[in-house]
Amino acid sequence: MDAQQIVQVKIHPAIGIARVGNSPRPAFIGPESPDAPPLDMSTYKDEEGRIVRQAARFRLYGYDSAGKVVRELTLEDEDVSGIEWTVHVANKKAAWYKFFIPLDIPEADKLSADQRSLRNQKETARGGLVIDPKARTLRVSKGGGEQKAEFDGGTIMGVPVDLGSMSVGAAGRLLVAGGVGKAAAWADVEPPITGVANNDGWYDDTSDGPVAASVWLDGKKVDATRAWVVVAPPHYAPGVKTVRTLYDVLEDVFATEGTQPMPSKLTYDGDIEPILARFCQLQWTNRGFAAEFGWRGPHDFLDPDMRRRLRDPGESTAELRRQVYINMRSFDRDGESPVPWPWVYGDAMSAGKATSVRQHIMLSAVQDRKLAEWAMGRFTPGEGPVSHPDVDQAPVAVQPVLLDRGALENCAAEAFHPGCEVTWPVRHASMYSEPFRILHREGAEPDYGPVLTEKELSRKDGPLYAQGPGDLTRWMAAPWQCDTASCRSGYQVVSGLGPRYSPYLPTFWPAQMPNQVLKESDFAIVNDTGKPDQEREQAFEHRAVWLRGLSGSDMNMQRRQMIRDWYLFGIVHMRRYTGRDGKFPEYLQVESVPGGELGEQPDYANLINIQVPQAGAPMMAAAAGTWTGEVPAEQVEAGLVTNAVQEAMRATGYDEAAITAGYLEKLDPFHEAL
C-alpha cells in the first residue's frame, strides 16, 4: 500500500448539505457531483406523499506532501484499521439576533438598534433557547457493521427537539441526516406568526455544525482536516440550479483573495454554457424565465442553432456574444434598473420602486469575467472537462473537488434575504481555514450584548470568524417554513400595479422554492401525441402557481399554514417526453401532484403578491406588545389588507383568489423601530 505517501487526511465534502424530511424511509444521499442527474420522483417522496430526508455523505481522502490526492481511505484498505467520526450539530436561531437585511452591505447602516437586537428578547435564560444535543462520536473497525447515533437530548425552553442522526457504514463513510421538518411553538399557547424571519416563540429542527474524523493508518492515528454539515429545508426542484449558486459565491471569495485560481483557458462547453444554461433551467420554476429563456424562447441558449452560434469564437458571431454579455447586470452601469439580467432579487430589495442598486443580483465576479472573455472571443468551442455523474467512477484526483462542488452547486445564494441553506456571512473569507472549509471555533463564543453593533460584528473573535455548532444557520428564518411561504415573485405595492407590472419577475429563489410550475395534468396532454398540436402547445405554456395551495389572502395566515403543510407541496422532477417528434424538449421538469387539498385551488391562486406598508405599524407593535390603539391591531391590519386586495383586483382584473397581501418586514427593512 501507499500509506507512506499520505501526510494529510481531509474530509470531503468540505461543506455537506443535508435536508429535512418527514418520511420514515431512510434518507437518500444528496448530490455528490455537480454532474449528478436528478433522481426518480420516488426518491424524494414516499407512497404517502411525505418528503424523504436528504443525507450528507462524508469521505476521507489521503494527500501527499505536494497536496495531491493519493486515494480515498476506507476500511476496505489493508492499512486502515479504524475510523472515528464526531459530529456536533445545533440550532441557535431562537437565541440569535434578528434578521432584516445582510449586515455587510452599506444599507445596513440605516437599521435601528431594535433591528440589530436579539430574538426572543424577553427570555432571560438565553441558554435555554439553544437546541444542542452535544457531540456524538462513532468508531468503526475493520469487519464491524454499521453504527448509528441519534442527535437527541437537545431541548428548547424545556421542550425536547431531535435534530436527526449520524451513521457509519462498514466501509467507514459517514452519513448525516437531519430533522423531520418539525416547527412549533415551545409554549402551550402559540404566539402569532408575525413575519418572515423573526417569529418569537417558535423553533424548527434545521441545524449545522462541525464534522471531525480520525483514521488509524498503519496503526497510527491521523486526525483529518475537519468539515461542516448544514441541515437545510427541502429542495423542491432538485433538478434545477439557480443562476448564481452557493458554490459561485464561495468561488468568488477565494478567487478574490487569491487562494482559488481563475481558469486560464476557457471553453464554451465547460465554462460558458453552464452559466447560460441555468437561465434556461429556470423555465421550469418561473414563467417569466420560461417566456424569455425557455424552449424556443428569444434567448433559448440550448437551442441547437443558437448553441452553434454561441460556441463560435469567430467575428461573425461577435455581436451576438457581446449582446448576451452586455445584458448582464452591472451595478455601476445599471444602478437600480430592473431591466438587465438576471431578474433575481438582491440583498437590499424592497417592494415598489427600487431604492438600492442591490435591488437585484449580479453574476459573480468569476462568472462575469468568464462571460467577458467569451464575448471577446477568447475561448475555444471545444469540450469542457469530462462529466462525472458518479463520483466513484471518477479519477480519484478529482473526487474531492466533485464532492465539494456537488454539495454547494445545489444551494442558493443571493439574495441573502436571509437565504435558503445559509446566509450572508459565508461570503467573508475570514470564516474559512482554506477554500470551502469553515474555520472551527475552539471554546466558547463571546457575548456580543443585546444589540449586535458594527464593532462587535467585526471583532477578530466575532461572528464573521471561527464558527461553532449552529452558527451557519442561526441567521436563518425562524421557522424556515415562514420564509419558504414568502419566496415568491413580482412583489409590488398597490401603486406600482399597471401595464409594466409582471407577477412573474423579479423572483427570489425559484430553483429551491418554485414560483410557477408545469403540472402533471398538463404534462400528460403534452405527452399525448393523439391530441391536437394547439392543445398540447397551450398545455406546455401553461404554468400553475406552486404555492396555490396556501389559503386566503393574509400572508401571515399562509405562513402559519406552511408550518403544517410544507411536505404536501409538489416536487418538480424530471419527466421524459416520449413523442419523439421534436415539438417539445426531450426532458421536462414537472410538478408532482400536491397532497391533501393543495392541488384543488385555482392554478392562479397567490399569483400576485402585494406589500402593504401601512399594515407594518400595527402588526409590529402587536408583536412587541406595544400596541395602544382602541381597535385591536389584528383588526386594523386586516382592514388595510382587505383594502389593498380590493385595489389590486381593480388594477389587475384578477379575482381575490389570485392576490395575497400583507406586510413583509423584509421588504421594508428600514422602518422605524416600534
XYZ file of C-alpha atoms in Angstrom:
674
model
C 0.000 0.000 0.000
C 0.967 3.676 -0.265
C 0.355 4.905 3.283
C 3.871 6.301 3.394
C 2.847 8.858 0.732
C -0.023 10.167 2.837
C 0.927 13.096 5.052
C -2.515 14.637 5.488
C -6.125 13.427 5.600
C -9.092 15.618 4.688
C -12.847 15.191 4.906
C -14.920 15.835 1.776
C -17.221 17.474 1.029
C -15.822 20.395 2.974
C -19.412 21.566 3.495
C -22.034 18.838 3.243
C -25.726 19.575 2.766
C -28.483 17.506 4.340
C -32.198 18.380 4.182
C -35.149 17.754 6.468
C -37.987 15.376 5.605
C -40.867 13.712 7.420
C -40.885 10.299 5.739
C -39.852 7.331 7.903
C -37.999 5.941 4.888
C -34.165 6.001 5.130
C -32.629 9.195 3.808
C -31.254 9.330 0.289
C -27.761 10.681 -0.356
C -27.625 14.213 -1.704
C -25.809 15.184 -4.926
C -22.130 14.226 -4.747
C -21.147 15.666 -8.120
C -22.104 18.824 -9.999
C -22.864 16.490 -12.906
C -25.180 14.195 -10.934
C -28.569 13.850 -12.650
C -31.811 14.382 -10.711
C -33.192 11.196 -9.215
C -36.505 9.455 -9.730
C -39.525 11.075 -8.077
C -39.894 8.125 -5.711
C -36.552 9.149 -4.191
C -37.913 12.472 -2.993
C -41.398 11.481 -1.807
C -42.746 8.236 -0.384
C -46.017 6.462 -1.138
C -47.874 8.586 1.410
C -46.656 11.835 -0.149
C -44.189 12.630 2.632
C -40.796 14.140 1.838
C -37.767 11.883 2.239
C -34.793 13.339 4.077
C -31.604 14.076 2.174
C -28.436 12.871 3.879
C -24.944 14.303 3.503
C -22.241 11.674 2.981
C -18.661 12.382 4.058
C -15.499 10.588 2.960
C -11.818 10.639 3.930
C -9.027 11.316 1.434
C -5.281 10.987 1.873
C -2.995 13.683 0.429
C 0.742 13.557 -0.234
C 3.326 16.212 0.667
C 2.645 18.065 -2.595
C -1.041 18.382 -1.764
C -2.133 15.830 -4.340
C -4.837 13.267 -3.678
C -3.470 9.784 -3.122
C -6.705 7.861 -2.535
C -9.877 7.640 -0.542
C -9.371 5.937 2.798
C -11.878 3.269 3.786
C -11.945 0.207 5.997
C -11.624 -1.874 2.849
C -7.971 -0.781 2.651
C -5.430 -3.139 4.230
C -3.661 -0.336 6.089
C -6.800 1.225 7.574
C -7.831 -0.477 10.819
C -10.314 2.011 12.255
C -12.173 5.255 11.604
C -13.795 7.556 14.146
C -16.306 10.295 13.329
C -17.584 13.088 15.580
C -20.491 15.373 14.659
C -21.824 18.266 16.698
C -24.923 19.981 15.292
C -27.065 22.618 16.975
C -29.854 25.113 16.281
C -29.260 28.642 17.635
C -31.923 30.589 15.736
C -34.102 31.471 18.719
C -31.112 32.710 20.744
C -29.530 34.760 17.961
C -30.077 38.226 16.545
C -32.927 39.322 14.288
C -32.551 39.311 10.540
C -33.727 42.127 8.300
C -31.003 42.545 5.687
C -27.367 41.427 5.494
C -25.202 43.455 7.818
C -22.274 43.654 5.396
C -23.897 45.968 2.824
C -23.971 49.789 3.069
C -27.750 49.823 3.519
C -27.373 48.085 6.882
C -26.182 51.378 8.375
C -29.827 52.507 8.316
C -31.016 49.713 10.591
C -32.189 50.700 14.057
C -30.821 49.227 17.258
C -34.013 47.204 17.639
C -33.437 45.642 14.236
C -29.982 44.523 15.392
C -31.276 43.181 18.694
C -31.849 39.635 19.891
C -34.766 37.437 19.003
C -36.935 36.433 21.979
C -35.618 39.367 23.999
C -37.940 38.693 26.933
C -36.320 35.296 27.582
C -33.532 35.904 30.066
C -32.310 32.285 30.215
C -30.619 32.518 26.820
C -29.035 29.068 27.002
C -32.499 27.538 27.038
C -33.092 28.879 23.534
C -30.268 26.812 22.009
C -31.084 23.302 20.784
C -27.831 21.440 21.399
C -27.767 17.645 21.642
C -23.979 17.812 22.142
C -21.393 15.981 20.082
C -21.840 12.363 19.029
C -18.940 10.031 18.219
C -18.912 6.717 16.355
C -15.895 4.474 15.843
C -15.881 1.583 13.416
C -13.237 -1.091 12.962
C -12.430 -3.408 10.109
C -15.020 -6.134 9.876
C -17.552 -4.267 12.010
C -21.104 -3.462 10.975
C -22.955 -0.178 10.636
C -23.177 2.054 13.691
C -25.710 4.794 14.336
C -26.229 7.614 16.846
C -29.188 9.955 17.284
C -28.901 13.706 17.756
C -31.388 13.562 20.607
C -31.363 15.107 24.051
C -31.498 18.708 22.876
C -34.258 20.983 24.169
C -35.626 24.466 23.688
C -37.158 26.015 26.787
C -37.530 22.504 28.160
C -39.195 21.055 25.041
C -37.284 18.057 23.568
C -36.166 18.507 19.957
C -34.377 15.834 17.916
C -32.012 17.090 15.216
C -31.503 13.859 13.260
C -28.830 11.190 13.307
C -25.435 10.037 12.089
C -24.384 6.615 10.896
C -21.171 4.977 9.704
C -21.243 2.026 7.324
C -18.923 -0.923 7.034
C -16.597 0.980 4.694
C -16.246 3.825 7.184
C -18.085 6.594 5.314
C -20.274 8.925 7.375
C -23.937 9.748 6.708
C -25.599 12.702 8.447
C -29.385 13.013 8.285
C -31.289 15.943 9.754
C -34.612 16.536 11.439
C -38.138 15.693 10.355
C -39.130 19.215 9.342
C -40.882 19.981 12.590
C -41.646 23.573 13.531
C -43.626 24.514 16.603
C -44.042 26.919 19.493
C -42.499 25.900 22.792
C -45.270 27.450 24.899
C -48.694 25.850 25.398
C -50.328 28.850 23.747
C -48.896 29.523 20.295
C -47.719 33.092 19.703
C -48.803 34.609 16.387
C -46.742 34.358 13.245
C -45.699 37.945 12.639
C -43.356 37.831 9.685
C -40.795 36.076 7.565
C -37.710 35.636 9.730
C -38.138 36.688 13.341
C -41.068 34.841 14.882
C -40.553 34.823 18.636
C -41.636 31.714 20.490
C -41.107 29.373 17.519
C -38.416 26.823 16.649
C -37.565 24.317 13.920
C -35.228 21.333 13.593
C -32.753 22.537 10.984
C -29.163 22.704 12.229
C -25.490 22.802 11.367
C -22.142 22.040 12.906
C -18.608 20.644 12.618
C -17.654 17.195 11.387
C -14.388 15.705 12.667
C -12.688 12.377 11.970
C -9.627 10.312 12.814
C -8.285 7.352 10.884
C -5.910 4.630 12.076
C -3.484 4.303 9.192
C -0.764 1.642 9.541
C -1.549 1.598 13.232
C -1.096 5.352 13.684
C -3.943 7.716 14.495
C -4.220 10.571 11.993
C -6.656 13.424 12.608
C -8.384 14.638 9.476
C -8.874 18.249 8.420
C -12.412 18.888 9.553
C -15.579 19.635 7.587
C -19.047 21.050 8.241
C -22.619 19.876 7.766
C -25.687 22.050 7.148
C -29.201 20.663 7.576
C -31.460 22.785 5.380
C -35.080 22.863 4.184
C -36.082 20.598 1.275
C -35.026 21.347 -2.288
C -38.400 21.479 -4.031
C -36.893 21.486 -7.547
C -33.840 19.228 -7.225
C -33.169 19.113 -10.978
C -32.837 22.901 -11.248
C -29.861 25.087 -10.317
C -30.070 28.797 -9.708
C -28.173 31.310 -11.862
C -25.700 32.060 -9.093
C -25.203 29.145 -6.730
C -23.577 28.997 -3.319
C -20.530 27.462 -4.988
C -20.273 30.537 -7.241
C -20.365 32.826 -4.199
C -17.597 30.950 -2.399
C -15.528 30.577 -5.563
C -15.653 34.367 -5.787
C -14.465 34.720 -2.192
C -11.399 32.577 -2.744
C -10.602 33.884 -6.236
C -10.634 37.425 -4.833
C -8.140 36.569 -2.081
C -6.010 34.521 -4.472
C -6.446 31.092 -2.905
C -8.592 29.759 -5.761
C -7.103 30.022 -9.257
C -9.067 31.562 -12.092
C -9.331 29.382 -15.214
C -6.673 30.365 -17.725
C -8.184 28.726 -20.796
C -11.929 28.894 -21.317
C -14.101 26.512 -23.284
C -17.705 27.147 -24.161
C -18.921 23.748 -23.002
C -17.042 23.766 -19.721
C -17.117 27.425 -18.630
C -19.767 29.418 -20.500
C -22.685 27.144 -21.250
C -23.119 26.068 -17.597
C -23.807 29.735 -16.765
C -26.203 30.404 -19.634
C -27.962 27.055 -19.247
C -29.101 27.974 -15.747
C -31.170 30.823 -17.168
C -32.899 28.198 -19.294
C -33.347 25.746 -16.427
C -35.426 28.280 -14.521
C -38.136 27.914 -17.177
C -39.439 25.004 -15.093
C -39.918 27.059 -11.947
C -40.711 30.593 -13.142
C -42.979 31.592 -16.022
C -41.068 34.811 -16.748
C -37.831 32.878 -17.286
C -39.804 30.358 -19.364
C -41.016 33.084 -21.723
C -37.579 34.601 -22.242
C -35.117 31.724 -21.838
C -37.306 28.642 -22.207
C -37.937 26.224 -25.050
C -37.776 28.192 -28.329
C -37.852 31.481 -26.458
C -35.941 34.537 -27.743
C -32.934 33.562 -25.623
C -33.099 29.788 -25.552
C -29.368 29.256 -25.170
C -29.826 25.493 -25.502
C -31.481 25.640 -28.915
C -29.153 23.739 -31.303
C -28.826 26.610 -33.780
C -28.330 29.184 -31.037
C -25.825 26.931 -29.315
C -23.857 26.503 -32.553
C -23.551 30.275 -32.866
C -22.682 30.850 -29.215
C -19.881 28.261 -29.444
C -18.316 30.051 -32.418
C -15.436 32.378 -31.401
C -15.351 33.960 -34.850
C -16.091 37.533 -35.909
C -19.456 36.644 -37.454
C -20.941 35.848 -34.036
C -19.081 38.515 -32.044
C -22.022 40.890 -31.779
C -24.360 38.111 -30.619
C -21.915 37.222 -27.855
C -21.485 40.870 -26.942
C -25.241 41.470 -26.747
C -25.693 38.495 -24.441
C -22.897 39.726 -22.203
C -23.968 43.359 -22.001
C -27.446 42.240 -20.968
C -25.910 41.033 -17.687
C -26.348 43.453 -14.804
C -23.591 45.825 -13.671
C -24.291 47.917 -10.569
C -22.044 50.747 -11.804
C -23.714 50.941 -15.202
C -27.309 49.997 -14.444
C -27.976 51.372 -10.985
C -31.485 50.447 -9.854
C -32.819 49.466 -13.285
C -34.923 46.271 -13.287
C -34.152 45.518 -16.934
C -30.718 43.780 -17.029
C -30.268 40.078 -16.311
C -30.610 38.130 -14.087
C -34.124 39.037 -12.951
C -33.499 37.882 -9.391
C -33.991 39.932 -6.235
C -30.929 41.181 -4.369
C -29.807 41.827 -0.816
C -31.482 45.237 -0.429
C -34.685 44.723 -2.374
C -37.949 46.378 -1.465
C -41.433 46.253 -2.930
C -42.224 49.159 -5.195
C -39.639 51.480 -6.710
C -36.083 50.351 -6.066
C -34.066 52.322 -3.535
C -30.741 50.483 -3.929
C -28.544 49.094 -6.684
C -28.800 45.857 -4.718
C -32.491 45.575 -5.616
C -31.332 42.743 -7.914
C -28.295 40.476 -8.015
C -25.346 40.453 -10.357
C -23.492 37.407 -11.560
C -20.388 36.640 -9.535
C -17.122 38.320 -10.491
C -15.782 34.983 -11.726
C -18.867 34.363 -13.836
C -18.710 37.900 -15.207
C -15.041 37.577 -16.124
C -15.701 34.332 -17.966
C -18.519 35.896 -19.978
C -16.421 38.979 -20.752
C -13.610 36.816 -22.123
C -16.148 34.789 -24.097
C -17.725 37.936 -25.542
C -14.284 38.993 -26.802
C -13.738 35.601 -28.442
C -11.055 34.451 -26.024
C -12.223 30.873 -25.731
C -12.302 27.621 -27.615
C -15.546 25.923 -28.582
C -14.162 22.526 -27.663
C -15.469 20.280 -24.990
C -15.008 21.166 -21.354
C -13.990 18.889 -18.505
C -15.194 15.313 -18.674
C -18.543 14.866 -16.969
C -18.567 12.664 -13.865
C -22.149 11.919 -12.813
C -20.891 9.197 -10.435
C -18.072 10.233 -8.113
C -16.993 6.626 -7.570
C -16.330 6.262 -11.309
C -14.265 9.469 -11.483
C -10.457 9.573 -11.201
C -9.510 9.825 -7.541
C -7.676 13.104 -8.133
C -10.923 14.935 -8.946
C -13.233 13.228 -6.457
C -12.757 15.755 -3.600
C -13.469 18.670 -5.942
C -16.585 16.953 -7.263
C -17.844 16.331 -3.733
C -17.298 19.960 -2.709
C -18.973 21.345 -5.825
C -21.761 18.787 -5.887
C -22.984 19.896 -2.491
C -22.690 23.664 -2.990
C -23.901 23.966 -6.592
C -27.291 22.701 -5.468
C -27.681 25.526 -2.933
C -28.991 29.044 -3.399
C -27.015 32.225 -2.895
C -28.066 35.858 -3.112
C -30.438 37.340 -2.396
C -29.377 36.620 1.158
C -32.810 37.541 2.433
C -31.825 35.596 4.501
C -31.430 32.668 2.050
C -32.317 29.003 1.702
C -29.479 26.986 3.231
C -27.112 29.576 4.722
C -26.839 33.335 4.560
C -24.576 36.341 4.078
C -21.636 35.680 6.499
C -20.449 32.847 4.216
C -19.136 35.383 1.718
C -16.436 36.506 4.173
C -13.019 34.896 3.741
C -12.396 35.273 7.490
C -14.771 32.353 8.082
C -12.556 29.824 6.305
C -9.366 27.964 7.092
C -8.845 27.169 3.404
C -11.079 27.274 0.319
C -14.565 25.941 1.086
C -13.570 24.790 4.587
C -15.136 26.502 7.593
C -12.805 27.706 10.350
C -13.792 25.935 13.583
C -14.212 27.844 16.819
C -12.367 26.468 19.812
C -14.012 27.268 23.124
C -16.961 29.473 23.995
C -18.104 32.375 21.840
C -18.082 35.879 23.376
C -21.304 37.526 24.481
C -21.953 40.327 21.991
C -24.613 42.028 24.090
C -28.284 42.799 23.469
C -27.526 44.648 20.199
C -25.054 43.420 17.581
C -23.121 46.584 16.816
C -20.713 47.018 13.928
C -17.849 46.892 16.421
C -18.986 43.537 17.808
C -19.676 42.190 14.336
C -16.160 42.943 13.086
C -14.118 41.820 16.118
C -11.495 39.179 15.349
C -13.187 36.594 17.568
C -16.632 37.662 16.359
C -19.377 36.033 14.301
C -17.580 36.515 10.961
C -14.568 34.464 12.013
C -14.370 30.963 13.528
C -17.711 29.167 13.762
C -19.310 26.816 16.263
C -22.240 24.378 16.166
C -25.379 26.083 14.873
C -23.593 29.227 13.700
C -24.144 28.962 9.936
C -27.928 28.640 10.254
C -28.587 30.937 13.223
C -29.287 33.934 10.945
C -31.922 31.982 9.020
C -35.701 32.373 9.258
C -37.337 31.070 12.416
C -39.050 28.864 11.483
C -37.872 28.165 7.938
C -41.386 27.475 6.616
C -42.309 31.145 7.008
C -39.581 32.147 4.575
C -40.433 29.339 2.155
C -44.051 30.547 2.051
C -42.738 34.033 1.238
C -40.305 33.081 -1.561
C -42.338 34.422 -4.436
C -42.099 36.653 -7.474
C -43.403 40.031 -8.572
C -43.714 41.678 -5.155
C -45.288 45.112 -5.521
C -47.154 47.842 -3.698
C -50.621 48.680 -4.999
C -49.482 51.964 -6.534
C -46.972 50.093 -8.694
C -49.537 47.914 -10.456
C -50.073 48.676 -14.110
C -49.185 47.591 -17.653
C -45.480 47.266 -16.809
C -46.093 45.081 -13.766
C -45.238 41.384 -14.028
C -46.373 38.902 -11.369
C -43.569 36.582 -12.501
C -40.473 38.763 -12.306
C -38.266 39.547 -10.452
C -38.086 36.481 -8.233
C -36.269 35.177 -5.162
C -35.044 31.534 -5.281
C -37.196 29.643 -7.821
C -34.635 26.844 -8.107
C -35.245 25.905 -4.473
C -38.806 27.178 -3.932
C -40.600 27.284 -7.308
C -42.884 30.115 -8.398
C -44.849 28.712 -11.340
C -44.677 25.099 -12.490
C -45.772 22.679 -15.205
C -48.466 20.471 -13.694
C -48.666 16.707 -14.091
C -52.039 17.012 -15.868
C -50.585 19.470 -18.408
C -47.596 17.209 -18.990
C -49.992 14.352 -19.765
C -51.548 16.477 -22.519
C -48.152 17.474 -23.899
C -47.081 13.848 -23.976
C -50.226 12.672 -25.780
C -49.410 12.805 -29.497
C -53.024 11.964 -30.295
C -54.167 15.390 -29.155
C -54.141 18.463 -31.440
C -50.845 20.338 -31.501
C -52.523 23.582 -30.430
C -53.910 21.948 -27.282
C -50.534 20.428 -26.490
C -48.728 23.735 -27.019
C -51.181 25.531 -24.735
C -50.655 22.883 -22.058
C -46.876 23.252 -22.391
C -47.029 27.027 -21.992
C -49.407 26.884 -19.033
C -47.956 27.236 -15.533
C -49.627 26.869 -12.146
C -48.575 28.791 -9.050
C -46.581 26.403 -6.885
C -47.917 27.962 -3.665
C -51.523 27.931 -4.903
C -52.483 25.634 -2.039
C -51.970 28.339 0.604
C -55.438 29.502 1.632
C -56.791 33.026 1.969
C -55.107 36.301 1.139
C -53.435 37.024 4.505
C -49.683 36.365 4.312
C -49.198 35.555 7.987
C -52.027 33.025 7.962
C -50.447 31.460 4.893
C -47.101 31.229 6.670
C -48.834 29.522 9.564
C -50.379 27.018 7.139
C -46.950 26.337 5.607
C -45.681 25.202 9.006
C -48.304 22.459 8.853
C -48.441 21.641 5.130
C -44.825 22.104 3.934
C -44.448 18.474 2.860
C -47.664 18.412 0.792
C -46.345 20.730 -1.906
C -45.218 19.186 -5.163
C -41.629 18.348 -6.058
C -40.515 19.482 -9.504
C -38.845 16.453 -11.084
C -37.641 15.293 -14.473
C -40.007 13.585 -16.922
C -39.221 12.339 -20.411
C -41.219 13.468 -23.408
C -41.969 10.343 -25.417
C -43.457 11.960 -28.538
C -40.138 11.804 -30.408
C -41.332 14.450 -32.849
C -39.114 17.346 -31.754
C -42.092 19.517 -30.856
C -41.142 19.682 -27.184
C -37.958 19.210 -25.132
C -36.803 15.638 -24.618
C -36.884 16.200 -20.857
C -39.284 18.388 -18.941
C -39.392 19.292 -15.268
C -42.883 18.561 -13.913
C -44.532 19.207 -10.549
C -45.676 16.098 -8.680
C -49.343 16.167 -7.678
C -49.681 18.181 -4.434
C -51.066 16.343 -1.422
C -54.248 16.962 0.532
C -56.394 19.765 -0.854
C -53.475 21.849 -2.064
C -53.935 20.947 -5.717
C -57.631 21.802 -5.720
C -57.088 25.566 -5.672
C -57.168 27.609 -8.922
C -53.887 27.491 -10.803
C -53.565 31.269 -10.478
C -54.137 31.399 -6.711
C -51.490 33.533 -4.937
C -50.088 34.748 -8.243
C -49.993 38.445 -7.326
C -48.127 39.462 -4.170
C -48.892 42.843 -2.653
C -46.839 44.543 0.036
C -48.985 46.669 2.383
C -46.563 49.048 4.156
C -49.329 50.643 6.236
C -50.000 47.296 7.930
C -46.485 47.211 9.342
C -47.020 49.563 12.270
C -49.951 47.755 13.934
C -48.549 44.304 13.201
C -45.092 45.012 14.603
C -46.451 46.912 17.590
C -48.718 43.985 18.431
C -45.786 41.567 18.160
C -43.744 43.776 20.508
C -46.649 44.192 22.928
C -46.708 47.984 22.488
C -49.951 48.452 20.557
C -52.170 51.005 22.347
C -54.888 51.657 19.760
C -58.548 51.339 20.672
C -59.110 48.911 17.791
C -57.136 45.632 18.037
C -54.009 45.635 15.880
C -55.120 42.467 14.085
C -58.364 44.163 13.084
C -56.555 47.237 11.800
C -54.144 45.096 9.821
C -56.976 43.007 8.374
C -58.796 46.120 7.205
C -55.719 47.517 5.500
C -55.043 44.186 3.793
C -58.658 43.918 2.609
C -58.465 47.388 1.075
C -55.214 46.507 -0.688
C -56.710 43.314 -2.115
C -59.700 45.237 -3.451
C -57.455 47.829 -5.073
C -55.268 45.126 -6.594
C -58.321 43.387 -8.041
C -59.402 46.597 -9.752
C -55.897 47.308 -11.043
C -55.144 43.831 -12.423
C -58.508 42.335 -13.314
C -57.765 39.201 -11.292
C -60.177 37.909 -8.691
C -59.440 37.687 -4.982
C -58.006 34.169 -5.170
C -55.071 35.451 -7.233
C -53.984 38.062 -4.714
C -52.033 37.712 -1.490
C -51.469 40.843 0.547
C -49.840 41.785 3.816
C -46.799 43.324 5.384
C -43.431 41.643 4.895
C -40.854 43.138 7.222
C -38.010 42.001 4.994
C -39.404 44.118 2.151
C -39.373 47.153 4.430
C -36.054 46.816 6.260
C -35.613 50.480 7.136
C -38.850 51.079 9.020
C -38.669 52.806 12.367
C -38.445 50.546 15.406
C -41.712 50.359 17.336
